[in-house]
Every structure is written in structure tokens, then in C-alpha cells.
Coordinates of C-alpha atoms in Angstrom, one line a residue:
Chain A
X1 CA 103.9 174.3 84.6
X2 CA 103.3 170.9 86.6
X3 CA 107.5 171.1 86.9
X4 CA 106.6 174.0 88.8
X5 CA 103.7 173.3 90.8
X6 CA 105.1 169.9 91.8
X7 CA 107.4 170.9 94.3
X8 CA 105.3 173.4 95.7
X9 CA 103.0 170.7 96.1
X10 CA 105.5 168.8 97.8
X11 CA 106.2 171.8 99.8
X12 CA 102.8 172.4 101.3
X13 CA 102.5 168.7 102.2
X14 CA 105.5 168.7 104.1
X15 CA 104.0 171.6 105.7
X16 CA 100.8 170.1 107.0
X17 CA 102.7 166.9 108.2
X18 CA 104.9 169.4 110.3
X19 CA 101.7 171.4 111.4
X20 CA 100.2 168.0 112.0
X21 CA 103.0 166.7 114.5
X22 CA 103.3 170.2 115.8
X23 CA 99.6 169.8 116.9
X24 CA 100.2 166.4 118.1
X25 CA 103.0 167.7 120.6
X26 CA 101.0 170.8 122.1
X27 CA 98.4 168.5 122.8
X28 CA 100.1 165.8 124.3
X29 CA 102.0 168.5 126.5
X30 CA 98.3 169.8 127.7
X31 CA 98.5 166.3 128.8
X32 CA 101.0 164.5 130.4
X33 CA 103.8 166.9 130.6
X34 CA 104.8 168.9 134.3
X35 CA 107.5 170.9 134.7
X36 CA 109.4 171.3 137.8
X37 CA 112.0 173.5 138.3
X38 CA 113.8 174.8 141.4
X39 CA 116.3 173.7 144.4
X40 CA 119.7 172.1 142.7
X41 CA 119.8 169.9 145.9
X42 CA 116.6 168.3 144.5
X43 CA 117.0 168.3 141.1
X44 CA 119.0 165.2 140.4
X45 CA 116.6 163.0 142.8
X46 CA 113.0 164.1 141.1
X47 CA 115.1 163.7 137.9
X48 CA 115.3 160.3 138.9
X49 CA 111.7 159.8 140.2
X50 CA 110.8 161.3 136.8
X51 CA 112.2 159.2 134.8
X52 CA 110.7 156.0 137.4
X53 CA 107.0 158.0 137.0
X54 CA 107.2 158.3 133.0
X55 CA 108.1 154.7 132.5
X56 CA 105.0 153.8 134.7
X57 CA 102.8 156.1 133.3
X58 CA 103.4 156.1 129.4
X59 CA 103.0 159.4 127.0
X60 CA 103.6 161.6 130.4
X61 CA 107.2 163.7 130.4
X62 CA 108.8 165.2 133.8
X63 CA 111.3 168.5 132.9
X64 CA 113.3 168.6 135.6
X65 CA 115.3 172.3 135.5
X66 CA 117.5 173.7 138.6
X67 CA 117.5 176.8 139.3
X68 CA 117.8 176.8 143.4
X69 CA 115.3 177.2 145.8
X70 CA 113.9 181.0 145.3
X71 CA 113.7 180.2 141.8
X72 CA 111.6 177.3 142.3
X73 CA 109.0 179.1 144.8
X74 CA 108.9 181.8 142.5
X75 CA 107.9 179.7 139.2
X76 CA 105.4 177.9 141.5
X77 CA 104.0 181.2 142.3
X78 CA 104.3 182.6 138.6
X79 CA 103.1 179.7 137.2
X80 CA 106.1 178.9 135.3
X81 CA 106.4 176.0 136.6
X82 CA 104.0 173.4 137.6
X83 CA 105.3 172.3 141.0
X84 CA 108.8 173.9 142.6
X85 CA 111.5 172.3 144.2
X86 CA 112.7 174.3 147.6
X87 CA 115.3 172.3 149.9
X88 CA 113.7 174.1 152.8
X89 CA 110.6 174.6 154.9
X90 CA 108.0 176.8 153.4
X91 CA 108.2 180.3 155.3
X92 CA 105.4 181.7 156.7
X93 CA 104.7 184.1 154.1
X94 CA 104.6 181.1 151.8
X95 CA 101.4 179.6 153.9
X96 CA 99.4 180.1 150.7
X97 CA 101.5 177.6 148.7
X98 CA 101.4 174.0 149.6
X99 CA 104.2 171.8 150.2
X100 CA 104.8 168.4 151.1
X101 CA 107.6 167.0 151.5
X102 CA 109.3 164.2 150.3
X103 CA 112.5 163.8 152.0
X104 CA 114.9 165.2 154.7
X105 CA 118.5 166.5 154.0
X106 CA 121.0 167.2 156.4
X107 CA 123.9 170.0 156.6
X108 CA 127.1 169.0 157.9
X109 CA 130.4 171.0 158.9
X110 CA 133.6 169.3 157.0
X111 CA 137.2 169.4 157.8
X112 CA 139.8 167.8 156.2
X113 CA 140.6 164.1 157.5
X114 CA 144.2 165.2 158.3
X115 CA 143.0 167.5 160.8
X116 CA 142.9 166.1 164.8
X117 CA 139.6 168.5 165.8
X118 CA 137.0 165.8 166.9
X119 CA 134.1 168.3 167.6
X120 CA 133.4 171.7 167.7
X121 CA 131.3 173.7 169.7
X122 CA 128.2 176.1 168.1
X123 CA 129.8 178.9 169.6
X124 CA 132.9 178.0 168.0
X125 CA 131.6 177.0 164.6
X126 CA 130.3 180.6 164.8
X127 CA 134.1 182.4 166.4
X128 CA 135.4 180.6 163.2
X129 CA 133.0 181.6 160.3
X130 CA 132.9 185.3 162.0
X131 CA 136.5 185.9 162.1
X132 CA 137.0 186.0 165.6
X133 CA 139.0 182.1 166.0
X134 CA 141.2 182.2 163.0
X135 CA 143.7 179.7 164.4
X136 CA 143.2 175.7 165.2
X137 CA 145.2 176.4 167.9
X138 CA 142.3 178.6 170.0
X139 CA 140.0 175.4 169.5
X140 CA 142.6 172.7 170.9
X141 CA 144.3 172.2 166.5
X142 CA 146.7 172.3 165.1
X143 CA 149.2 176.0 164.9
X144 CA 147.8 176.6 161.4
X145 CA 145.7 179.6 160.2
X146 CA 141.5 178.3 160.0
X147 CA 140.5 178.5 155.5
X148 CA 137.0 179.2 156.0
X149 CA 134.6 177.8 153.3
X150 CA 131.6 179.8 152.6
X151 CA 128.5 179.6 149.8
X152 CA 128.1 182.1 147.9
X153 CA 124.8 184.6 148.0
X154 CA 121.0 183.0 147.3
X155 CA 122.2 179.1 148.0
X156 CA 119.2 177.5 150.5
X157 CA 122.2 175.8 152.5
X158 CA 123.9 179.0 152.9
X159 CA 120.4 180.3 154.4
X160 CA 119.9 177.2 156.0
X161 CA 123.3 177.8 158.1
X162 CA 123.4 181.3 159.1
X163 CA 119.8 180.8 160.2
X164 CA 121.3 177.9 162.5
X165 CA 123.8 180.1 163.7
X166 CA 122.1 183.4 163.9
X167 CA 124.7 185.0 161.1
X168 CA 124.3 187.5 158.7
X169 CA 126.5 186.7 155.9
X170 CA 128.2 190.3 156.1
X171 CA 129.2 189.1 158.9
X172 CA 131.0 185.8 157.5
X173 CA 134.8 186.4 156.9
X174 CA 135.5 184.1 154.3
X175 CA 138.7 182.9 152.3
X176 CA 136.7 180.9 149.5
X177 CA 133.2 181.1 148.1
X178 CA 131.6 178.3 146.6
X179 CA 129.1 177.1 144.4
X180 CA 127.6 173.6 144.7
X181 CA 128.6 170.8 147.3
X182 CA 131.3 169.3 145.3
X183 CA 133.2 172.2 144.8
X184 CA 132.9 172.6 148.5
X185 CA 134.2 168.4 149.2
X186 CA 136.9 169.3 146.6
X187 CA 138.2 172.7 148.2
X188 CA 138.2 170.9 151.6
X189 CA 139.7 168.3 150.7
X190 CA 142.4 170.0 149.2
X191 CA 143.5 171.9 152.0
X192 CA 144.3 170.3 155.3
X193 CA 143.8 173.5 157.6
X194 CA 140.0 174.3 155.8
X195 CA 136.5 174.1 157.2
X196 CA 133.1 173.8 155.3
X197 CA 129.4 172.8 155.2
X198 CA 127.8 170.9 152.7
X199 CA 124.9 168.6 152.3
X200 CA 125.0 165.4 154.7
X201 CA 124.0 163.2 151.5
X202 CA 127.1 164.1 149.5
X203 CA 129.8 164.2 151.9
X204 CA 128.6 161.2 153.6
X205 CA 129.0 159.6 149.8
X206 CA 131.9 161.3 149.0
X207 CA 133.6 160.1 152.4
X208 CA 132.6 156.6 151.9
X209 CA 134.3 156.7 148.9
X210 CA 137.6 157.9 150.2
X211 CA 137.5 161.4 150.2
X212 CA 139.6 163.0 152.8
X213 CA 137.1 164.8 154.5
X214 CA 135.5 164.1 158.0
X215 CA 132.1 165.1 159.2
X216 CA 131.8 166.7 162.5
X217 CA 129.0 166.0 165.3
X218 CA 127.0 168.9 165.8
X219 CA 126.0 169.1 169.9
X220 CA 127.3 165.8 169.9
X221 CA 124.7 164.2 167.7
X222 CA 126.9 162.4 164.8
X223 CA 126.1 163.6 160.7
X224 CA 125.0 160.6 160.0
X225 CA 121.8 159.8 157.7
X226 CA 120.0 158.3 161.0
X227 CA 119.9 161.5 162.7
X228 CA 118.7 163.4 159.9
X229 CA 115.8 160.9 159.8
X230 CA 114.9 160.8 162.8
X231 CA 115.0 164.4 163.3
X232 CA 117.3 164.9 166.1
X233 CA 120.5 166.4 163.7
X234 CA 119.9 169.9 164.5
X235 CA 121.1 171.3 161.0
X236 CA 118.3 169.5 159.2
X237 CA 116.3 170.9 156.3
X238 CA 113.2 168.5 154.1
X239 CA 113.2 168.6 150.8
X240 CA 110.1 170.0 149.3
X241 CA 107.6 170.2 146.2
X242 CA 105.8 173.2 146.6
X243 CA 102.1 173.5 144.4
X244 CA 100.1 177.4 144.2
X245 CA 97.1 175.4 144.6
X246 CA 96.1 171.7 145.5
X247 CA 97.5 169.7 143.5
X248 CA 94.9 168.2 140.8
X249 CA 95.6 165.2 137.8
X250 CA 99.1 164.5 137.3
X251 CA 100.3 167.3 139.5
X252 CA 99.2 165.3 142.6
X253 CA 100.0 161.7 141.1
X254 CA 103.8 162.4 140.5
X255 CA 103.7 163.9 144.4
X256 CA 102.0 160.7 145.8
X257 CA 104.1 158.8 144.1
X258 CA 107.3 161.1 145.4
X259 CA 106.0 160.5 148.7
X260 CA 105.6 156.8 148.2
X261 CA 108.0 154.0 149.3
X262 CA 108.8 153.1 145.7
X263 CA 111.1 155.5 145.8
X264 CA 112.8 155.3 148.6
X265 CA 115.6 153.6 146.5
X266 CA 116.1 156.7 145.0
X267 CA 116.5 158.6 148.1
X268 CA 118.8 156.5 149.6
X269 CA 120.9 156.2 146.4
X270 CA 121.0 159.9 146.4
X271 CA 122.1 160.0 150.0
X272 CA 119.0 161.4 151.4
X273 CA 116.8 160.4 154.5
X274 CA 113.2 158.9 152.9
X275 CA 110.1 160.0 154.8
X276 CA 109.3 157.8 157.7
X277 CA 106.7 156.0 157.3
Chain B
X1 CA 124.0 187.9 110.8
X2 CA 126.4 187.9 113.4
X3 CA 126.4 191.6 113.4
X4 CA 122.7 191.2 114.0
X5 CA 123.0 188.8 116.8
X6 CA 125.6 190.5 118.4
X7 CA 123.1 193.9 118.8
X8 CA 120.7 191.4 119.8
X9 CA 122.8 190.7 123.2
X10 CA 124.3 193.9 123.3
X11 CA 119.9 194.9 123.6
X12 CA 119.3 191.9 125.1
X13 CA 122.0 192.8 128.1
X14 CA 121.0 196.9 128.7
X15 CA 117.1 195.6 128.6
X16 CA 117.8 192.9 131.3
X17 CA 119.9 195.4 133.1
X18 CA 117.5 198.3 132.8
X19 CA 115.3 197.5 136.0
X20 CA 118.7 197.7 138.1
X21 CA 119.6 201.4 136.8
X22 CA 116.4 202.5 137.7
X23 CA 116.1 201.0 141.0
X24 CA 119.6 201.0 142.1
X25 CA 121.1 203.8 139.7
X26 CA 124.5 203.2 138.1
X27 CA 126.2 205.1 140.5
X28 CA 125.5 202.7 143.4
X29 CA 127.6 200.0 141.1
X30 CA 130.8 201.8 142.6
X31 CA 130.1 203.7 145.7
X32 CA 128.2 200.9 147.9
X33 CA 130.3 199.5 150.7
X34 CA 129.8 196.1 149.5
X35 CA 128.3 193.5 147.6
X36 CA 125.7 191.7 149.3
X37 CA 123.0 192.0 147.1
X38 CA 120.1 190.0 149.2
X39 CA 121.0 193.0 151.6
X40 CA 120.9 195.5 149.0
X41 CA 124.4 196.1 149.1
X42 CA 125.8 196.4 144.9
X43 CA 129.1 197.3 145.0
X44 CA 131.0 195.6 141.5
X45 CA 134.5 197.7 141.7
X46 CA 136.1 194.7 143.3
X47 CA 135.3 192.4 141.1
X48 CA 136.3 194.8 138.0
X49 CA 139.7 195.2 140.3
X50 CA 139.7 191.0 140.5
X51 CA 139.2 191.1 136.6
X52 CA 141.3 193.3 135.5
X53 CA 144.0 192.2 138.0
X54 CA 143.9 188.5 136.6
X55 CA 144.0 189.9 133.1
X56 CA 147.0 191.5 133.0
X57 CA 148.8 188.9 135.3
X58 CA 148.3 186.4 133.0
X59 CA 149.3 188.6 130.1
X60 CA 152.4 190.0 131.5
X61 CA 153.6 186.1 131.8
X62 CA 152.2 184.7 128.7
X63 CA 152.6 187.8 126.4
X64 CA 156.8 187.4 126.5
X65 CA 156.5 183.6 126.4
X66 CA 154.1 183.0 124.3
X67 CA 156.4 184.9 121.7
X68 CA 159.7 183.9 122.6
X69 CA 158.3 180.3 121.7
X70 CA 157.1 181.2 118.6
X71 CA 160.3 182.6 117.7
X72 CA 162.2 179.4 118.9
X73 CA 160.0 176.9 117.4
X74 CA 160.5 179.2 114.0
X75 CA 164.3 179.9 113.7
X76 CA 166.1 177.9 116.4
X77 CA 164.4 174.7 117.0
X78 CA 165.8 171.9 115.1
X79 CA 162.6 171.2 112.3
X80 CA 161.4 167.3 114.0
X81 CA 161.3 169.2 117.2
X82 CA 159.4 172.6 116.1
X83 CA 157.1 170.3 114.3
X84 CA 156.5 168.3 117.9
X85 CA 156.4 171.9 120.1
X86 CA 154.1 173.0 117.5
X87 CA 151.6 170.1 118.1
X88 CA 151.8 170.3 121.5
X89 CA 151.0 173.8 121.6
X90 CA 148.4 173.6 119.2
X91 CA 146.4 170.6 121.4
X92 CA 147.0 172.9 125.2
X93 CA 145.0 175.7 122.9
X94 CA 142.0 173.1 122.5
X95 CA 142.1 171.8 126.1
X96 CA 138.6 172.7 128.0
X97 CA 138.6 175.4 130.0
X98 CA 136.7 173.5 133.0
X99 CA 140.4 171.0 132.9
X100 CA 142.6 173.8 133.7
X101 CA 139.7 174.6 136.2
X102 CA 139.7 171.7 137.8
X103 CA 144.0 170.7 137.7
X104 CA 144.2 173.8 139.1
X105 CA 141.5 172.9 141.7
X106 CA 143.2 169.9 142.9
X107 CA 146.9 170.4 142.4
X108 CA 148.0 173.9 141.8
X109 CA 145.8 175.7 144.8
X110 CA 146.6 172.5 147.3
X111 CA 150.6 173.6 146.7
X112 CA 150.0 177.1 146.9
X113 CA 147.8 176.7 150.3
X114 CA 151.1 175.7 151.8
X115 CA 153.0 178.2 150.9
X116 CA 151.0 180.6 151.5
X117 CA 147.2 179.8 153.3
X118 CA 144.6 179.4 152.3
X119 CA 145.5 178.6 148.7
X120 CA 142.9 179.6 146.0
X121 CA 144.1 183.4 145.2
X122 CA 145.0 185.9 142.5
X123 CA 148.2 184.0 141.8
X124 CA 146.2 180.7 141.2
X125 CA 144.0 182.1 138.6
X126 CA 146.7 184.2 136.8
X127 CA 148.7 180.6 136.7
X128 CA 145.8 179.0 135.4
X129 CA 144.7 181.8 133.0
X130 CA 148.8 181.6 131.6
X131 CA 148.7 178.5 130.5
X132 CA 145.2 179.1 129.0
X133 CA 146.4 182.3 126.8
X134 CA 149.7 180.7 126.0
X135 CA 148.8 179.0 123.4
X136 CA 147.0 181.1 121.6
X137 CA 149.4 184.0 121.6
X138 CA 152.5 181.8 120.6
X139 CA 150.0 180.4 118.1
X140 CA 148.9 183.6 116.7
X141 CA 152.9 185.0 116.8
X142 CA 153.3 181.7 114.9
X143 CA 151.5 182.8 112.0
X144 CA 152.4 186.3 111.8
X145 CA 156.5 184.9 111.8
X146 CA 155.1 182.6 108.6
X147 CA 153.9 185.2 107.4
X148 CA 157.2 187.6 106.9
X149 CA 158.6 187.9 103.4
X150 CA 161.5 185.6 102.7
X151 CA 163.2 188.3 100.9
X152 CA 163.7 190.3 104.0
X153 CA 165.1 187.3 105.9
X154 CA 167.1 187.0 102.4
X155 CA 168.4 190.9 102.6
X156 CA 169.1 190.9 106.2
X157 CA 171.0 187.6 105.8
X158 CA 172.8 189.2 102.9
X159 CA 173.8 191.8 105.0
X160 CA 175.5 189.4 107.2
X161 CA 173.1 190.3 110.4
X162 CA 173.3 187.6 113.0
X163 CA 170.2 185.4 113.9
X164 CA 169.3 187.7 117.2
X165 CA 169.9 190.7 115.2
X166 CA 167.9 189.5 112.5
X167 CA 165.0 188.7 114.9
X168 CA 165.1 191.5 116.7
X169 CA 165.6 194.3 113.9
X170 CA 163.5 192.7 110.8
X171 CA 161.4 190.1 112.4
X172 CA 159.5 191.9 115.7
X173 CA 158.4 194.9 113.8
X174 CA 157.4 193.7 110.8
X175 CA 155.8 190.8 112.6
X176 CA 154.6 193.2 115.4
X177 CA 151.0 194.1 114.2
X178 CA 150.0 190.0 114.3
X179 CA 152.1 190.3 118.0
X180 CA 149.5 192.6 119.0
X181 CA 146.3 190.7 117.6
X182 CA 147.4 187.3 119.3
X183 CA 147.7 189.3 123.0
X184 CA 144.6 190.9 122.5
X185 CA 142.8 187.7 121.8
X186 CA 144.5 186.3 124.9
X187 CA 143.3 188.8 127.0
X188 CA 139.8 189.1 125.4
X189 CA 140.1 185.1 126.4
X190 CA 141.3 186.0 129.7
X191 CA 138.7 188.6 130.6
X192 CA 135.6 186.1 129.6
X193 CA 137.4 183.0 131.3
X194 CA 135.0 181.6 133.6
X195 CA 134.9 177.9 134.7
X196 CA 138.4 177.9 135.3
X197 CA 138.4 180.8 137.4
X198 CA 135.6 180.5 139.4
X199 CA 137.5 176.9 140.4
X200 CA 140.7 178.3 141.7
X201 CA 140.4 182.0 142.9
X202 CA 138.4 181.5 145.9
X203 CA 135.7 184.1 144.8
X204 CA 135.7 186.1 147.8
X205 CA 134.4 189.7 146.7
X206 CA 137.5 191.9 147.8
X207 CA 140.0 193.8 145.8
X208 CA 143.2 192.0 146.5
X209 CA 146.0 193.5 148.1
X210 CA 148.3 190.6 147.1
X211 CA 149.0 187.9 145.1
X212 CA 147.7 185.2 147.7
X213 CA 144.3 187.1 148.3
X214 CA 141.5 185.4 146.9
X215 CA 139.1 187.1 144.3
X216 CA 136.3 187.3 142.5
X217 CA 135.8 188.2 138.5
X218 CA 132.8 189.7 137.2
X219 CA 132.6 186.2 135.3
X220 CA 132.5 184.1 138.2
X221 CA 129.8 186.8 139.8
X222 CA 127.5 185.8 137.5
X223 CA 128.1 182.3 137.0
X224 CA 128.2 181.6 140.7
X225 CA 125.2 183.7 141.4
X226 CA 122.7 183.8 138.4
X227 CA 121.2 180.6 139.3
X228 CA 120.0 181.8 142.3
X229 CA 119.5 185.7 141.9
X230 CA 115.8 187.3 141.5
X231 CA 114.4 190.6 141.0
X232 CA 117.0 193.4 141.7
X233 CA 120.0 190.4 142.3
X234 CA 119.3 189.2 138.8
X235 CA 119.4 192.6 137.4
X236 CA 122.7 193.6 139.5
X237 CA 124.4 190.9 137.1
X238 CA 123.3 191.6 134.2
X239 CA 125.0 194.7 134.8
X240 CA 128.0 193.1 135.2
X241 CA 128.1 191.3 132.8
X242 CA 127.7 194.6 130.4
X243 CA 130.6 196.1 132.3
X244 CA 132.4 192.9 130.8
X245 CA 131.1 193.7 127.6
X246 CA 132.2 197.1 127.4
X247 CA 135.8 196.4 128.5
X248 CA 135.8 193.9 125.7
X249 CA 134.5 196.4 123.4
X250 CA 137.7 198.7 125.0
X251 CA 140.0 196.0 124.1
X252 CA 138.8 195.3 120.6
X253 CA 138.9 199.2 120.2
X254 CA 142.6 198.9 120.6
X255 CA 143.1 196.4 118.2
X256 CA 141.7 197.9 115.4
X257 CA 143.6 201.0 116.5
X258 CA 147.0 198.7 115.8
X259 CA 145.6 197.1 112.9
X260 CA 145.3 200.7 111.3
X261 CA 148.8 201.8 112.6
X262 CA 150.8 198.6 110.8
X263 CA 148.6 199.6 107.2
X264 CA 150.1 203.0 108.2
X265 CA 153.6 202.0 108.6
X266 CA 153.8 199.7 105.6
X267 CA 152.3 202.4 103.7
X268 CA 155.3 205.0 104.9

């Protein structure tokens, strides 16, 4: 008999231990955990900040998840998340969420560095991406037939741009669709005769580490990570964490600390513009 | 268990897709203008054209390769060297996906660009999709050559039958059911490929009219999009991704159908 009760006994030890830590880890999670989930422009920066935020404030986890913007509003507003990431101004039929934001992120049009076009105009920024310029040649280029570089459907910067330039994006004639900003820097670059847009923050890294890619002006204000920060680069977007409600406990600590110079590191490693003050 | 798991998807995939029927209906999959699904717009025919399109480019180059490889690397290839080829082969079969994605990113679509703007097209993903299926199907032919009695490479060389003539009278059909199996794995692999494709075919939603247009694969639909898609979106590609499933299920149909017809024939 005690042959057989022994490991049973065993058995419904190792149980309680397991039930034990179980109950150990929902409670800490009630705790110190927040989950954020949303824009894949942000994730990799708050990624960063969490990791800064857990090491300064012991037994509390960040769970970063991308997702992209709608998906980040949306698990605000659901609740599935604790605070959402949106690379974009709140909308006005998002004025009962609250947002601050913690940076600024600019978009910039690409072209290969082979290619002699110095600027473009908005109007022809918009002939090009509607189908209407299709050669270099119209804009003062090259003879060689324009690759246009779009985003593909639900991406914030693909938003972000046809809002700039009053497009729909049935209206967009595009030879490749792409997914994040790399992909983008790597089609571009690829192709001598191609034109994109991607984030300010990577291009501007990618560029400075010899990427052939160029960054145009943009109504003759440069892409540079000045502009953006001071506001006057007209394709511009911040970079916000969005809350249903005021932010209470540890909610509102990891934003105050978002928002805080100790991490404007961070910011700048990742290429975007810190807040100002 | 698997059996169970794969019902479990197969459930999973029609409940996920279920709010799209209703709201959409499945006849709007294929009679929409277009797809732009944050206007409404559901249209998935040219992204089963782009599939299927892709599929069979890459099989019509790697189905005749693939074999006439095996067949070299079994009866022509001097043994140190078959051993070698072998090798080779069997380490481009276990290569990542996302590496022929991304070669074909920065070298095969910059060459095709010149010839022929703007460079990430049909022809780029069938390339890239061939060398992904190759392997497998000269692998699988491999195995099914190893796998042909001696004694009827004994009789036919009895017979005084020349190497060729051996081959193609006593080795291709009798080898032919495990021919079929290693092309319909290479297209089941070709029809799921995603990372690679999404890389080098430009993912414009168009059915192509040549080899240099760019497309997009229901894969790379919902890989590119999911991410981002809510609501009716999110639903629209879960219903592609069934589409995909049932012209798997379509493929694996026909293999069993050839499985049956060898037991047939060896039976006779």
C-alpha cells in the first residue's frame, strides 16, 4: 500500500507547489505587469523604455506586442490592452481616449542615390504616385520609367501620406507594395529608377550607414530629424500612447517616465525626434 | 492527434471567417471590382490568379529538373560526385525560406528591374519558388529511383536495353507514383510559400498579364495585411486563407488519387 500511496503523495505536492507559483504569478501580474500593444513604428522604442522602466522599478514587466496603429486604439478601447501605441494623432472620434505623446516621427519620400532628381514638387509627388508622371523625364530625370513604392492597406504611414496628399489609395498606381520600412529602404535601394516613403528615423539611419537611398526635401524643408522636431517638416506624425481613461498607478508612471528626458537616449538611438522640452 | 488539430484549424478558419460571409457574402470574394478592403472593396480572384500562376511556373521548371537530377545523380554521375550533388541538394532543401526571400530581394529582382522595369514580378517569385521546390522534388525522385527492384535493372540489362532505354522504359513508370508525390509536395510547398514571396513579387493586387507584372498571393495577402486588418478586413483574410486551404486539400485529393492508381497497376 504505502508503495502506492507514496507517489501519489508526491504527486499532489508537486501539485500545490505548481498551484502555489501559479498563484504567485496572477498576483504579481495584478501588480506590476502592463501590456501595450499597437503601432510597429513604436514598438521597438517602448520595447526599449520597458526594459529601462523594469530595471528601475523591480517585480514590474512591460509586454510590448505590435500589431500597428488600429490595433493598438482598438485594444485600448477593448481593454486588451492597458495603454496603445498609435504613430498618429488621435482623431476626433477618438476625443474620449487620451493620448500623449512621447515623440515625433517624420515621413520622408526616398529615391535611389543614383538618381539626379534634387526635389520634387507636391503636385508632382502626387502626378507620380497617381499614374499620371510615369517617366523621370516629365520631372527634369532621367529617360527611365518611375517604380512606384506603395504600403500596403491599414499601415498608419500609408494613412499618414495620402492624407498629406489628398489620395485615396484606389487611386495610387503602384508597381510594389510593401510591408514595413525596411522592405521599403531595400526595394528602393535596389532599383535605381524607384520612389518610396518611409519613416524619417530609419532612412535617415539607414542612409548614414551607406545605404543608397537619398531623402528628398519636401517644400524645400530638408528630412532631416531637426525639422521634424521643430515641427516645420510638413509630413510629420507624434508617436502616441493612447489610455481609455486617465491613466492611474503604473499606467501613468511608465507614461511620465516615456515622456521624460531619461529617455531621450532611446529616442534618438531609434532615430526619432524627443519631445521638446 | 494531428487529425484532431488539423479539424481544429480547419473550425478554427470557417469560424474566424464566418462574420465575412455574412456581412460580405461569398459571392462578393469574386465579383467586386477590387480589393481595397478599408473601402469595402473584397475582390480575392487576383490573388488566387497570382497563386496559382506562381505555382505552376515554378513547377513546370522544377518538375523536369528536379528529376532529370535525380536520374543523373543515380545512374550517370560518377559515385564521389553523386555523393557531393546529393549533399548539396539535400542542404538547398533546408535553406530558410526568408534567404531565398531576401537573395531574391537584393540580387535577382535588381537584375530583372533592368531588363525589364520595375523588377519584382511573377518571373521573380516563380525563380525563387524553383529553387525552393527543387530540392525537394529531386529529393523525393531520389528515393523512389532507390527504391526500384534491382532485378528489373538486372532483366532489362539482361536484355541488352541501353542506359536511356532502361531509364525511360523500366525506371519512369515504375518509379512514377513517388514522381508524382515529390511534385505534389513541391507544389503544396509552393502554394503556402510566403516570406519569400511576399519579398520579391511586388504584391500589387492585379492578375498578371505577363511575366514582368508584379503580383500578389493569397499568402502574402494575409501576411502583409493581418497585422493591421480589423473587423470585416480581418475576416476578408481569413477567408483567404481557407481558399488556400481548400486548394491544398484539391492538391492532396490528387495525390491520393495517384497513390491508388500505382497499387492498381502493380496489382494488374
Amino acid at each position: 500500500m504505502a508503495t502506492v500511496q507514496r507517489p501519489v503523495a508526491v504527486f499532489l505536492r508537486c501539485l500545490l507547489c505548481v498551484g502555489a507559483l501559479l498563484g504567485q504569478f496572477s498576483a504579481e501580474a495584478k501588480e506590476g505587469k502592463l501590456v501595450i500593444t499597437g503601432s510597429s513604428t513604436m514598438a521597438p522604442l517602448v520595447l526599449e523604455m520597458g526594459k529601462r522602466f523594469e530595471s528601475l522599478h523591480p517585480g514590474t514587466r512591460i509586454d510590448v506586442q505590435t500589431g500597428g496603429s488600429s490595433r493598438g486604439i482598438a485594444d485600448a478601447v477593448n481593454g486588451l490592452a492597458d495603454i496603445g501605441m498609435a504613430s498618429r494623432a488621435l482623431q476626433s472620434q477618438e476625443g474620449n481616449l487620451h493620448g500623449f505623446v512621447i515623440a515625433y516621427d517624420g515621413i520622408t519620400i526616398i529615391l535611389h542615390d543614383s538618381n539626379p532628381i534634387q526635389e520634387l514638387t507636391d503636385d508632382q509627388i502626387k502626378g507620380i504616385y497617381s499614374g499620371i508622371i510615369t517617366n523621370w523625364k516629365t520631372v527634369g530625370g532621367l529617360d527611365a520609367p518611375i517604380t512606384v513604392v506603395n504600403k500596403a492597406e491599414g499601415r498608419s504611414t500609408l494613412a499618414l501620406f495620402l492624407h498629406y496628399f489628398t489620395l485615396s489609395n484606389r487611386d495610387i498606381k503602384a508597381h510594389v507594395v510593401i510591408g514595413d520600412n525596411e522592405q521599403g529602404i531595400k526595394t528602393v535601394a535596389g532599383n535605381p529608377h524607384a520612389i518610396g516613403y518611409v519613416s524619417i528615423g530609419t532612412a535617415r539611419y539607414d542612409a548614414t550607414y551607406g545605404v543608397p537611398i537619398r531623402l528628398l526635401p519636401l517644400r524645400n524643408i530638408p528630412a532631416t530629424l531637426e525639422t521634424v522636431r521643430e515641427g516645420t517638416f510638413p509630413l510629420s506624425r507624434p508617436l502616441t500612447l493612447v489610455t481609455k481613461t486617465e491613466p492611474t498607478g503604473l499606467a501613468n508612471t511608465f507614461i511620465e517616465f516615456a515622456r521624460s528626458p531619461a529617455t531621450h537616449d532611446l529616442i534618438l538611438q531609434h532615430y526619432f525626434v524627443p519631445l521638446a522640452d | 492527434m494531428a487529425g484532431g488539430i488539423l479539424l481544429l484549424v480547419v473550425a478554427f478558419l470557417i469560424l474566424e471567417s464566418w462574420p465575412a460571409f455574412q456581412d460580405i457574402g461569398p459571392a462578393r470574394f469574386f465579383t467586386d471590382q477590387d480589393w481595397y478592403p478599408t473601402e469595402r472593396l473584397y475582390l480575392l480572384t487576383p490573388m488566387l490568379w497570382g497563386t496559382l500562376w506562381a505555382t505552376l511556373g515554378s513547377i513546370v521548371l522544377a518538375a523536369p529538373l528536379g528529376i532529370l537530377s535525380a536520374i543523373f545523380c543515380h545512374y550517370y554521375a560518377p559515385p564521389l560526385l553523386a555523393t557531393w550533388y546529393r549533399r548539396l541538394i539535400e542542404l538547398l532543401a533546408g535553406i530558410p525560406s526568408v534567404v531565398y526571400g531576401f537573395w531574391g530581394l537584393v540580387v535577382l529582382v535588381p537584375v530583372i528591374g533592368q531588363l525589364h522595369p520595375p523588377g519584382p514580378s511573377l518571373l521573380a517569385g516563380i525563380l525563387v519558388l524553383f529553387l525552393m521546390i527543387l530540392p525537394t522534388i529531386m529529393l523525393v525522385a531520389h528515393a523512389s529511383f532507390a527504391k526500384v527492384p534491382l532485378s528489373y535493372i538486372h532483366s532489362a540489362m539482361a536484355l541488352g536495353l541501353g542506359r536511356w532505354a532502361m531509364i525511360r522504359n523500366v525506371l519512369l513508370p515504375t518509379a512514377r507514383a513517388g514522381l508524382f508525390t515529390g511534385i505534389l509536395l513541391g507544389i503544396a510547398r509552393a502554394l503556402g510559400e510566403t516570406m519569400a514571396i511576399l519579398m520579391v513579387c511586388g504584391n500589387v493586387v492585379q492578375t498578371p498579364s505577363n511575366l514582368f507584372d508584379p503580383i500578389r498571393t493569397l499568402t502574402a495577402n494575409i501576411a502583409l495585411e493581418m497585422a493591421y486588418a480589423l473587423g470585416d478586413h480581418r475576416s476578408a483574410l481569413f477567408v483567404s486563407g481557407l481558399l488556400l486551404m481548400g486548394m491544398v486539400v484539391v492538391f492532396v485529393v490528387m495525390a491520393e488519387g495517384l497513390q491508388y492508381r500505382k497499387l492498381d497497376d502493380t496489382a494488374r
